[in-house]
Amino acid sequence: MLKDANIFVLAITAIFVENFVLVKFMGICPFLGVSKKTETAFGMGMAVIFVMTISSLATYLVYKYLLVTLGLEYLKTIAFILIIAAIVQLVEMFLQKITPALYSALGIYLPLITTNCAVLGAAILNIDNGFNLLQSVLFGCFSAVGFTLAIVLFAGVRERLETSDIPEFLQGTPIALVSAGLVAMAFLGFSGLSF
Amino acid sequence: MNKFKIFTAGLIEQNPVLFQLLGMCATLAVTTTVVNGIGMGLSTTAVLVMSNLLISLLRKIVPQKIRIASYIVIIAGFVTIVDMVLKAYVPSVSNSLGIFIPLIVVNCIILARAEMFASKNGVFPSVLDGLGMGLGFTIALVIISAVREILGNGTFLGISLFGANYEPVIMAVMPPGAFIILGVVIAVVNVIAKGGKRNA
């Protein structure tokens, strides 16, 4: 079980073997939407790493010390989505004040993250897997690194697609999905790495 | 717009998956079998109808500035209800859909309909819109899951189609197959839609 895994195994699992985008299908909207250029894909990835790490910490603490003590575990979906929306807002305001440079780089991607299902997915998986605080934060962070890896690789593929000659009926979304399938096939190779 | 048109818009012309490309995470993840596709489609439809109903009722009370936050709370509430109902009455569906039931909250289709339709229209049209969009989503899921289940398992709704000698295309039920088959289905639908327009 992942619960007893050490940090190294957790990292390899979250980044490669069970990649959030290509194996678990979370965060497909930004994966398809913000992957036309490598730089923007990288910016989105960084914003997701930032938010997912913080939200894993916050949702774990709220679940463990607020919902469980009050016997309100069934409210976790509602509580988590509100926490994530609030964190995204806070992170946005914080970055704007403290590091305007980082803010202007990540700015446009931050509001989009609220509806990125990878963030809520990681929060719920942390609870379902029975992780402790450290494991939750690391799992959130590593999963987001896996997201970044997938979106940056895919953006590289899409940049090449721009200049290639694609049949008319496959242009746009269909060819993007088919090439995502090929990237996913490459990641399938990691599924042999079971711990 | 007449009532019938509101209902049919979501089914075909503005199908959320095939033309608007919304709700892709759920579409790719749960379409390994037709039963899962139907389960996900109907759960989403239920949430969509109820949230459209409530948001349309509250549209004149909720202040403009906090509307998105309140929509999310309403949607999350209904998702929790659906999650608990599924766990109680159809645990097998609940198990195989797993984490994607709570993730209906962040399915863009629901928030998009709340913002674009229910917050501007009356109760009855909003319910019809929710029903149309939800069933459109279900239809798309059934089409994609039928292709994946038939190719990947040689079955439809669990019934064997080709007998014992059929060698299944396992790739179709694996993650890469999901992307490729969805891409091909969208391409085919685009071709059909274009052909229809040319003839008309």
GROMACS .gro file of C-alpha atoms in nm:
model
  395
    1MET     CA    1   0.000   0.000   0.000
    2LEU     CA    2   0.106   0.356  -0.069
    3LYS     CA    3   0.037   0.440   0.292
    4ASP     CA    4   0.351   0.260   0.412
    5ALA     CA    5   0.568   0.367   0.118
    6ASN     CA    6   0.883   0.571   0.172
    7ILE     CA    7   0.926   0.915   0.023
    8PHE     CA    8   1.118   0.794  -0.282
    9VAL     CA    9   0.853   0.539  -0.377
   10LEU     CA   10   0.581   0.797  -0.320
   11ALA     CA   11   0.758   1.040  -0.554
   12ILE     CA   12   0.812   0.788  -0.835
   13THR     CA   13   0.454   0.665  -0.804
   14ALA     CA   14   0.296   1.011  -0.807
   15ILE     CA   15   0.513   1.152  -1.085
   16PHE     CA   16   0.547   0.859  -1.326
   17VAL     CA   17   0.355   0.540  -1.250
   18GLU     CA   18   0.024   0.703  -1.158
   19ASN     CA   19   0.068   1.031  -1.340
   20PHE     CA   20  -0.230   1.250  -1.254
   21VAL     CA   21  -0.304   1.361  -1.608
   22LEU     CA   22  -0.207   1.070  -1.827
   23VAL     CA   23  -0.306   0.777  -1.607
   24LYS     CA   24  -0.570   0.914  -1.369
   25PHE     CA   25  -0.729   1.172  -1.600
   26MET     CA   26  -0.730   1.463  -1.358
   27GLY     CA   27  -0.669   1.817  -1.476
   28ILE     CA   28  -0.752   1.744  -1.840
   29CYS     CA   29  -0.906   2.090  -1.897
   30PRO     CA   30  -0.583   2.289  -1.837
   31PHE     CA   31  -0.387   2.003  -1.996
   32LEU     CA   32  -0.570   2.058  -2.326
   33GLY     CA   33  -0.638   2.429  -2.280
   34VAL     CA   34  -0.301   2.576  -2.175
   35SER     CA   35  -0.064   2.349  -2.365
   36LYS     CA   36  -0.018   2.536  -2.692
   37LYS     CA   37   0.320   2.684  -2.587
   38THR     CA   38   0.590   2.537  -2.366
   39GLU     CA   39   0.635   2.857  -2.160
   40THR     CA   40   0.269   2.896  -2.073
   41ALA     CA   41   0.247   2.526  -1.994
   42PHE     CA   42   0.543   2.564  -1.758
   43GLY     CA   43   0.381   2.869  -1.592
   44MET     CA   44   0.058   2.676  -1.538
   45GLY     CA   45   0.254   2.382  -1.399
   46MET     CA   46   0.438   2.602  -1.148
   47ALA     CA   47   0.110   2.761  -1.033
   48VAL     CA   48  -0.042   2.415  -0.986
   49ILE     CA   49   0.259   2.289  -0.784
   50PHE     CA   50   0.231   2.593  -0.559
   51VAL     CA   51  -0.145   2.566  -0.498
   52MET     CA   52  -0.160   2.187  -0.473
   53THR     CA   53   0.111   2.171  -0.207
   54ILE     CA   54  -0.054   2.437   0.007
   55SER     CA   55  -0.406   2.300  -0.043
   56SER     CA   56  -0.296   1.945   0.048
   57LEU     CA   57  -0.165   2.083   0.377
   58ALA     CA   58  -0.475   2.294   0.450
   59THR     CA   59  -0.734   2.031   0.354
   60TYR     CA   60  -0.556   1.767   0.561
   61LEU     CA   61  -0.551   1.989   0.869
   62VAL     CA   62  -0.914   2.093   0.831
   63TYR     CA   63  -1.027   1.733   0.777
   64LYS     CA   64  -0.828   1.589   1.065
   65TYR     CA   65  -0.885   1.857   1.328
   66LEU     CA   66  -1.220   2.008   1.230
   67LEU     CA   67  -1.437   1.763   1.037
   68VAL     CA   68  -1.331   1.444   1.216
   69THR     CA   69  -1.358   1.597   1.564
   70LEU     CA   70  -1.706   1.728   1.485
   71GLY     CA   71  -1.812   1.404   1.313
   72LEU     CA   72  -1.880   1.585   0.986
   73GLU     CA   73  -1.666   1.373   0.749
   74TYR     CA   74  -1.945   1.361   0.492
   75LEU     CA   75  -1.907   1.736   0.433
   76LYS     CA   76  -1.554   1.694   0.298
   77THR     CA   77  -1.636   1.768  -0.066
   78ILE     CA   78  -1.803   2.099   0.023
   79ALA     CA   79  -1.533   2.194   0.274
   80PHE     CA   80  -1.245   2.109   0.039
   81ILE     CA   81  -1.374   2.302  -0.260
   82LEU     CA   82  -1.427   2.611  -0.042
   83ILE     CA   83  -1.077   2.578   0.106
   84ILE     CA   84  -0.926   2.546  -0.241
   85ALA     CA   85  -1.119   2.847  -0.373
   86ALA     CA   86  -1.011   3.052  -0.072
   87ILE     CA   87  -0.645   2.943  -0.103
   88VAL     CA   88  -0.637   3.036  -0.470
   89GLN     CA   89  -0.770   3.382  -0.382
   90LEU     CA   90  -0.521   3.424  -0.096
   91VAL     CA   91  -0.226   3.303  -0.301
   92GLU     CA   92  -0.324   3.547  -0.572
   93MET     CA   93  -0.339   3.844  -0.334
   94PHE     CA   94  -0.022   3.735  -0.152
   95LEU     CA   95   0.182   3.702  -0.470
   96GLN     CA   96   0.054   4.035  -0.599
   97LYS     CA   97   0.188   4.211  -0.287
   98ILE     CA   98   0.508   4.017  -0.220
   99THR     CA   99   0.649   3.915  -0.558
  100PRO     CA  100   0.485   4.110  -0.840
  101ALA     CA  101   0.721   3.944  -1.088
  102LEU     CA  102   0.601   3.594  -1.002
  103TYR     CA  103   0.245   3.723  -0.993
  104SER     CA  104   0.262   3.862  -1.343
  105ALA     CA  105   0.409   3.532  -1.461
  106LEU     CA  106   0.145   3.311  -1.296
  107GLY     CA  107  -0.136   3.568  -1.271
  108ILE     CA  108  -0.368   3.454  -1.545
  109TYR     CA  109  -0.343   3.085  -1.450
  110LEU     CA  110  -0.426   3.120  -1.084
  111PRO     CA  111  -0.805   3.172  -1.106
  112LEU     CA  112  -0.828   2.874  -1.343
  113ILE     CA  113  -0.686   2.643  -1.080
  114THR     CA  114  -1.000   2.645  -0.864
  115THR     CA  115  -1.176   2.432  -1.122
  116ASN     CA  116  -0.872   2.211  -1.189
  117CYS     CA  117  -0.995   1.876  -1.067
  118ALA     CA  118  -0.639   1.763  -0.989
  119VAL     CA  119  -0.634   1.992  -0.685
  120LEU     CA  120  -0.959   1.861  -0.537
  121GLY     CA  121  -0.865   1.511  -0.650
  122ALA     CA  122  -0.535   1.520  -0.459
  123ALA     CA  123  -0.710   1.647  -0.146
  124ILE     CA  124  -0.964   1.363  -0.156
  125LEU     CA  125  -0.703   1.097  -0.245
  126ASN     CA  126  -0.491   1.204   0.054
  127ILE     CA  127  -0.783   1.119   0.281
  128ASP     CA  128  -0.883   0.801   0.092
  129ASN     CA  129  -0.524   0.668   0.102
  130GLY     CA  130  -0.500   0.734   0.477
  131PHE     CA  131  -0.186   0.949   0.445
  132ASN     CA  132  -0.036   1.135   0.740
  133LEU     CA  133   0.042   1.507   0.725
  134LEU     CA  134   0.390   1.476   0.569
  135GLN     CA  135   0.276   1.216   0.314
  136SER     CA  136  -0.025   1.433   0.217
  137VAL     CA  137   0.187   1.739   0.150
  138LEU     CA  138   0.448   1.537  -0.041
  139PHE     CA  139   0.183   1.351  -0.240
  140GLY     CA  140   0.017   1.680  -0.337
  141CYS     CA  141   0.351   1.830  -0.437
  142PHE     CA  142   0.474   1.526  -0.634
  143SER     CA  143   0.141   1.481  -0.811
  144ALA     CA  144   0.160   1.843  -0.922
  145VAL     CA  145   0.517   1.783  -1.044
  146GLY     CA  146   0.376   1.492  -1.247
  147PHE     CA  147   0.110   1.728  -1.388
  148THR     CA  148   0.379   1.979  -1.483
  149LEU     CA  149   0.592   1.712  -1.648
  150ALA     CA  150   0.297   1.587  -1.854
  151ILE     CA  151   0.177   1.933  -1.962
  152VAL     CA  152   0.527   2.054  -2.058
  153LEU     CA  153   0.602   1.738  -2.258
  154PHE     CA  154   0.264   1.761  -2.430
  155ALA     CA  155   0.318   2.130  -2.511
  156GLY     CA  156   0.644   2.031  -2.681
  157VAL     CA  157   0.455   1.780  -2.895
  158ARG     CA  158   0.187   2.036  -2.980
  159GLU     CA  159   0.442   2.296  -3.089
  160ARG     CA  160   0.565   2.048  -3.349
  161LEU     CA  161   0.205   1.976  -3.457
  162GLU     CA  162   0.159   2.345  -3.546
  163THR     CA  163   0.382   2.314  -3.849
  164SER     CA  164   0.277   1.968  -3.965
  165ASP     CA  165   0.025   1.886  -4.232
  166ILE     CA  166  -0.284   1.745  -4.061
  167PRO     CA  167  -0.592   1.611  -4.246
  168GLU     CA  168  -0.878   1.861  -4.220
  169PHE     CA  169  -1.113   1.645  -4.015
  170LEU     CA  170  -0.847   1.583  -3.748
  171GLN     CA  171  -0.745   1.947  -3.701
  172GLY     CA  172  -0.785   2.108  -3.360
  173THR     CA  173  -0.905   1.895  -3.069
  174PRO     CA  174  -0.905   1.549  -3.234
  175ILE     CA  175  -0.532   1.557  -3.321
  176ALA     CA  176  -0.451   1.702  -2.978
  177LEU     CA  177  -0.634   1.411  -2.812
  178VAL     CA  178  -0.469   1.151  -3.033
  179SER     CA  179  -0.122   1.291  -2.959
  180ALA     CA  180  -0.209   1.302  -2.587
  181GLY     CA  181  -0.290   0.933  -2.627
  182LEU     CA  182   0.057   0.870  -2.769
  183VAL     CA  183   0.222   1.059  -2.479
  184ALA     CA  184   0.008   0.852  -2.240
  185MET     CA  185   0.128   0.537  -2.417
  186ALA     CA  186   0.486   0.636  -2.339
  187PHE     CA  187   0.393   0.675  -1.971
  188LEU     CA  188   0.234   0.331  -1.979
  189GLY     CA  189   0.589   0.198  -1.982
  190PHE     CA  190   0.624   0.307  -1.619
  191SER     CA  191   0.336   0.084  -1.510
  192GLY     CA  192   0.583  -0.203  -1.495
  193LEU     CA  193   0.749  -0.027  -1.202
  194SER     CA  194   0.529  -0.158  -0.926
  195PHE     CA  195   0.659  -0.137  -0.574
  196MET     CA  196  -3.677   3.024  -2.740
  197ASN     CA  197  -3.940   2.755  -2.723
  198LYS     CA  198  -3.927   2.488  -2.455
  199PHE     CA  199  -3.858   2.198  -2.686
  200LYS     CA  200  -3.555   2.373  -2.837
  201ILE     CA  201  -3.405   2.441  -2.493
  202PHE     CA  202  -3.422   2.070  -2.421
  203THR     CA  203  -3.281   1.946  -2.753
  204ALA     CA  204  -2.999   2.205  -2.773
  205GLY     CA  205  -2.798   2.020  -2.510
  206LEU     CA  206  -2.866   1.681  -2.663
  207ILE     CA  207  -2.707   1.741  -3.001
  208GLU     CA  208  -2.627   2.091  -3.131
  209GLN     CA  209  -2.451   2.207  -2.816
  210ASN     CA  210  -2.356   1.866  -2.681
  211PRO     CA  211  -2.129   1.945  -2.384
  212VAL     CA  212  -1.865   1.681  -2.460
  213LEU     CA  213  -1.868   1.649  -2.839
  214PHE     CA  214  -1.899   2.018  -2.933
  215GLN     CA  215  -1.823   2.227  -2.624
  216LEU     CA  216  -1.543   2.001  -2.492
  217LEU     CA  217  -1.652   2.039  -2.130
  218GLY     CA  218  -1.622   1.776  -1.859
  219MET     CA  219  -1.334   1.595  -2.026
  220CYS     CA  220  -1.183   1.448  -1.707
  221ALA     CA  221  -1.492   1.246  -1.625
  222THR     CA  222  -1.542   1.157  -1.992
  223LEU     CA  223  -1.196   1.005  -2.025
  224ALA     CA  224  -1.182   0.839  -1.686
  225VAL     CA  225  -1.510   0.653  -1.646
  226THR     CA  226  -1.583   0.534  -1.999
  227THR     CA  227  -1.420   0.191  -1.965
  228THR     CA  228  -1.761   0.020  -1.951
  229VAL     CA  229  -2.107   0.127  -2.066
  230VAL     CA  230  -2.252   0.075  -1.715
  231ASN     CA  231  -1.999   0.323  -1.574
  232GLY     CA  232  -2.074   0.569  -1.852
  233ILE     CA  233  -2.448   0.556  -1.780
  234GLY     CA  234  -2.389   0.581  -1.404
  235MET     CA  235  -2.169   0.888  -1.440
  236GLY     CA  236  -2.402   1.047  -1.696
  237LEU     CA  237  -2.713   1.006  -1.482
  238SER     CA  238  -2.537   1.122  -1.163
  239THR     CA  239  -2.420   1.436  -1.341
  240THR     CA  240  -2.769   1.488  -1.488
  241ALA     CA  241  -2.923   1.466  -1.140
  242VAL     CA  242  -2.679   1.724  -0.999
  243LEU     CA  243  -2.726   1.948  -1.302
  244VAL     CA  244  -3.107   1.947  -1.284
  245MET     CA  245  -3.116   2.012  -0.909
  246SER     CA  246  -2.850   2.283  -0.912
  247ASN     CA  247  -3.010   2.458  -1.211
  248LEU     CA  248  -3.344   2.447  -1.028
  249LEU     CA  249  -3.209   2.597  -0.705
  250ILE     CA  250  -2.982   2.854  -0.871
  251SER     CA  251  -3.267   2.971  -1.091
  252LEU     CA  252  -3.492   3.007  -0.784
  253LEU     CA  253  -3.225   3.209  -0.604
  254ARG     CA  254  -3.113   3.416  -0.902
  255LYS     CA  255  -3.271   3.739  -0.777
  256ILE     CA  256  -3.151   3.697  -0.416
  257VAL     CA  257  -2.785   3.606  -0.459
  258PRO     CA  258  -2.566   3.920  -0.488
  259GLN     CA  259  -2.371   3.949  -0.812
  260LYS     CA  260  -2.028   3.956  -0.648
  261ILE     CA  261  -2.049   3.628  -0.460
  262ARG     CA  262  -2.252   3.437  -0.714
  263ILE     CA  263  -1.977   3.197  -0.828
  264ALA     CA  264  -1.888   3.104  -0.470
  265SER     CA  265  -2.252   3.039  -0.387
  266TYR     CA  266  -2.302   2.831  -0.703
  267ILE     CA  267  -2.005   2.615  -0.602
  268VAL     CA  268  -2.149   2.558  -0.254
  269ILE     CA  269  -2.491   2.466  -0.400
  270ILE     CA  270  -2.333   2.227  -0.652
  271ALA     CA  271  -2.108   2.068  -0.386
  272GLY     CA  272  -2.414   2.015  -0.166
  273PHE     CA  273  -2.602   1.828  -0.436
  274VAL     CA  274  -2.292   1.627  -0.528
  275THR     CA  275  -2.263   1.515  -0.165
  276ILE     CA  276  -2.630   1.405  -0.172
  277VAL     CA  277  -2.581   1.207  -0.495
  278ASP     CA  278  -2.260   1.052  -0.356
  279MET     CA  279  -2.439   0.933  -0.042
  280VAL     CA  280  -2.742   0.802  -0.237
  281LEU     CA  281  -2.516   0.601  -0.470
  282LYS     CA  282  -2.318   0.461  -0.177
  283ALA     CA  283  -2.639   0.349  -0.009
  284TYR     CA  284  -2.832   0.202  -0.302
  285VAL     CA  285  -2.585   0.107  -0.578
  286PRO     CA  286  -2.251   0.049  -0.403
  287SER     CA  287  -2.107  -0.131  -0.709
  288VAL     CA  288  -2.146   0.179  -0.930
  289SER     CA  289  -2.020   0.398  -0.646
  290ASN     CA  290  -1.709   0.181  -0.614
  291SER     CA  291  -1.622   0.171  -0.981
  292LEU     CA  292  -1.671   0.547  -1.029
  293GLY     CA  293  -1.476   0.611  -0.710
  294ILE     CA  294  -1.322   0.955  -0.677
  295PHE     CA  295  -1.496   1.085  -0.989
  296ILE     CA  296  -1.828   1.118  -0.803
  297PRO     CA  297  -1.699   1.389  -0.564
  298LEU     CA  298  -1.515   1.540  -0.860
  299ILE     CA  299  -1.850   1.618  -1.030
  300VAL     CA  300  -1.819   1.942  -0.828
  301VAL     CA  301  -1.544   2.064  -1.059
  302ASN     CA  302  -1.709   1.937  -1.378
  303CYS     CA  303  -1.715   2.256  -1.586
  304ILE     CA  304  -2.051   2.166  -1.748
  305ILE     CA  305  -2.242   2.231  -1.427
  306LEU     CA  306  -2.084   2.566  -1.342
  307ALA     CA  307  -2.109   2.670  -1.706
  308ARG     CA  308  -2.486   2.603  -1.717
  309ALA     CA  309  -2.536   2.777  -1.381
  310GLU     CA  310  -2.358   3.087  -1.502
  311MET     CA  311  -2.481   3.091  -1.861
  312PHE     CA  312  -2.838   2.968  -1.825
  313ALA     CA  313  -2.988   2.915  -1.479
  314SER     CA  314  -2.880   3.255  -1.343
  315LYS     CA  315  -3.064   3.432  -1.627
  316ASN     CA  316  -3.375   3.220  -1.687
  317GLY     CA  317  -3.688   3.103  -1.511
  318VAL     CA  318  -3.725   2.780  -1.315
  319PHE     CA  319  -3.893   2.562  -1.577
  320PRO     CA  320  -3.657   2.645  -1.869
  321SER     CA  321  -3.357   2.599  -1.635
  322VAL     CA  322  -3.471   2.250  -1.536
  323LEU     CA  323  -3.522   2.163  -1.904
  324ASP     CA  324  -3.178   2.299  -1.989
  325GLY     CA  325  -3.021   2.093  -1.711
  326LEU     CA  326  -3.203   1.782  -1.827
  327GLY     CA  327  -3.102   1.837  -2.193
  328MET     CA  328  -2.737   1.906  -2.116
  329GLY     CA  329  -2.720   1.617  -1.868
  330LEU     CA  330  -2.870   1.370  -2.113
  331GLY     CA  331  -2.643   1.505  -2.388
  332PHE     CA  332  -2.348   1.433  -2.160
  333THR     CA  333  -2.488   1.084  -2.092
  334ILE     CA  334  -2.532   1.014  -2.464
  335ALA     CA  335  -2.171   1.117  -2.535
  336LEU     CA  336  -2.045   0.898  -2.250
  337VAL     CA  337  -2.248   0.601  -2.376
  338ILE     CA  338  -2.112   0.639  -2.731
  339ILE     CA  339  -1.750   0.655  -2.612
  340SER     CA  340  -1.785   0.380  -2.354
  341ALA     CA  341  -1.962   0.154  -2.606
  342VAL     CA  342  -1.667   0.185  -2.846
  343ARG     CA  343  -1.418   0.122  -2.565
  344GLU     CA  344  -1.605  -0.169  -2.411
  345ILE     CA  345  -1.674  -0.345  -2.742
  346LEU     CA  346  -1.313  -0.309  -2.863
  347GLY     CA  347  -1.142  -0.358  -2.530
  348ASN     CA  348  -1.355  -0.633  -2.381
  349GLY     CA  349  -1.567  -0.773  -2.664
  350THR     CA  350  -1.878  -0.705  -2.454
  351PHE     CA  351  -2.168  -0.458  -2.447
  352LEU     CA  352  -2.329  -0.394  -2.107
  353GLY     CA  353  -2.141  -0.705  -1.990
  354ILE     CA  354  -2.291  -0.932  -2.260
  355SER     CA  355  -2.032  -1.110  -2.474
  356LEU     CA  356  -2.067  -1.014  -2.840
  357PHE     CA  357  -1.811  -1.213  -3.034
  358GLY     CA  358  -1.783  -1.540  -2.844
  359ALA     CA  359  -1.478  -1.682  -2.670
  360ASN     CA  360  -1.239  -1.656  -2.967
  361TYR     CA  361  -1.238  -1.275  -2.971
  362GLU     CA  362  -0.898  -1.130  -2.886
  363PRO     CA  363  -0.974  -0.797  -2.709
  364VAL     CA  364  -0.786  -0.477  -2.797
  365ILE     CA  365  -0.674  -0.414  -2.441
  366MET     CA  366  -0.533  -0.076  -2.535
  367ALA     CA  367  -0.891   0.055  -2.579
  368VAL     CA  368  -0.971   0.026  -2.209
  369MET     CA  369  -0.630   0.159  -2.101
  370PRO     CA  370  -0.555   0.531  -2.056
  371PRO     CA  371  -0.395   0.593  -2.400
  372GLY     CA  372  -0.698   0.431  -2.568
  373ALA     CA  373  -0.926   0.677  -2.389
  374PHE     CA  374  -0.751   0.977  -2.543
  375ILE     CA  375  -0.726   0.827  -2.891
  376ILE     CA  376  -1.087   0.700  -2.905
  377LEU     CA  377  -1.227   1.031  -2.777
  378GLY     CA  378  -1.022   1.210  -3.044
  379VAL     CA  379  -1.153   0.981  -3.316
  380VAL     CA  380  -1.516   1.010  -3.196
  381ILE     CA  381  -1.493   1.391  -3.198
  382ALA     CA  382  -1.338   1.383  -3.547
  383VAL     CA  383  -1.619   1.158  -3.676
  384VAL     CA  384  -1.885   1.381  -3.518
  385ASN     CA  385  -1.722   1.689  -3.676
  386VAL     CA  386  -1.727   1.525  -4.018
  387ILE     CA  387  -2.096   1.426  -3.978
  388ALA     CA  388  -2.189   1.775  -3.854
  389LYS     CA  389  -2.012   1.939  -4.149
  390GLY     CA  390  -2.167   1.700  -4.399
  391GLY     CA  391  -2.513   1.776  -4.257
  392LYS     CA  392  -2.456   2.148  -4.299
  393ARG     CA  393  -2.336   2.110  -4.657
  394ASN     CA  394  -2.646   1.913  -4.754
  395ALA     CA  395  -2.885   2.149  -4.582
   0.00000   0.00000   0.00000
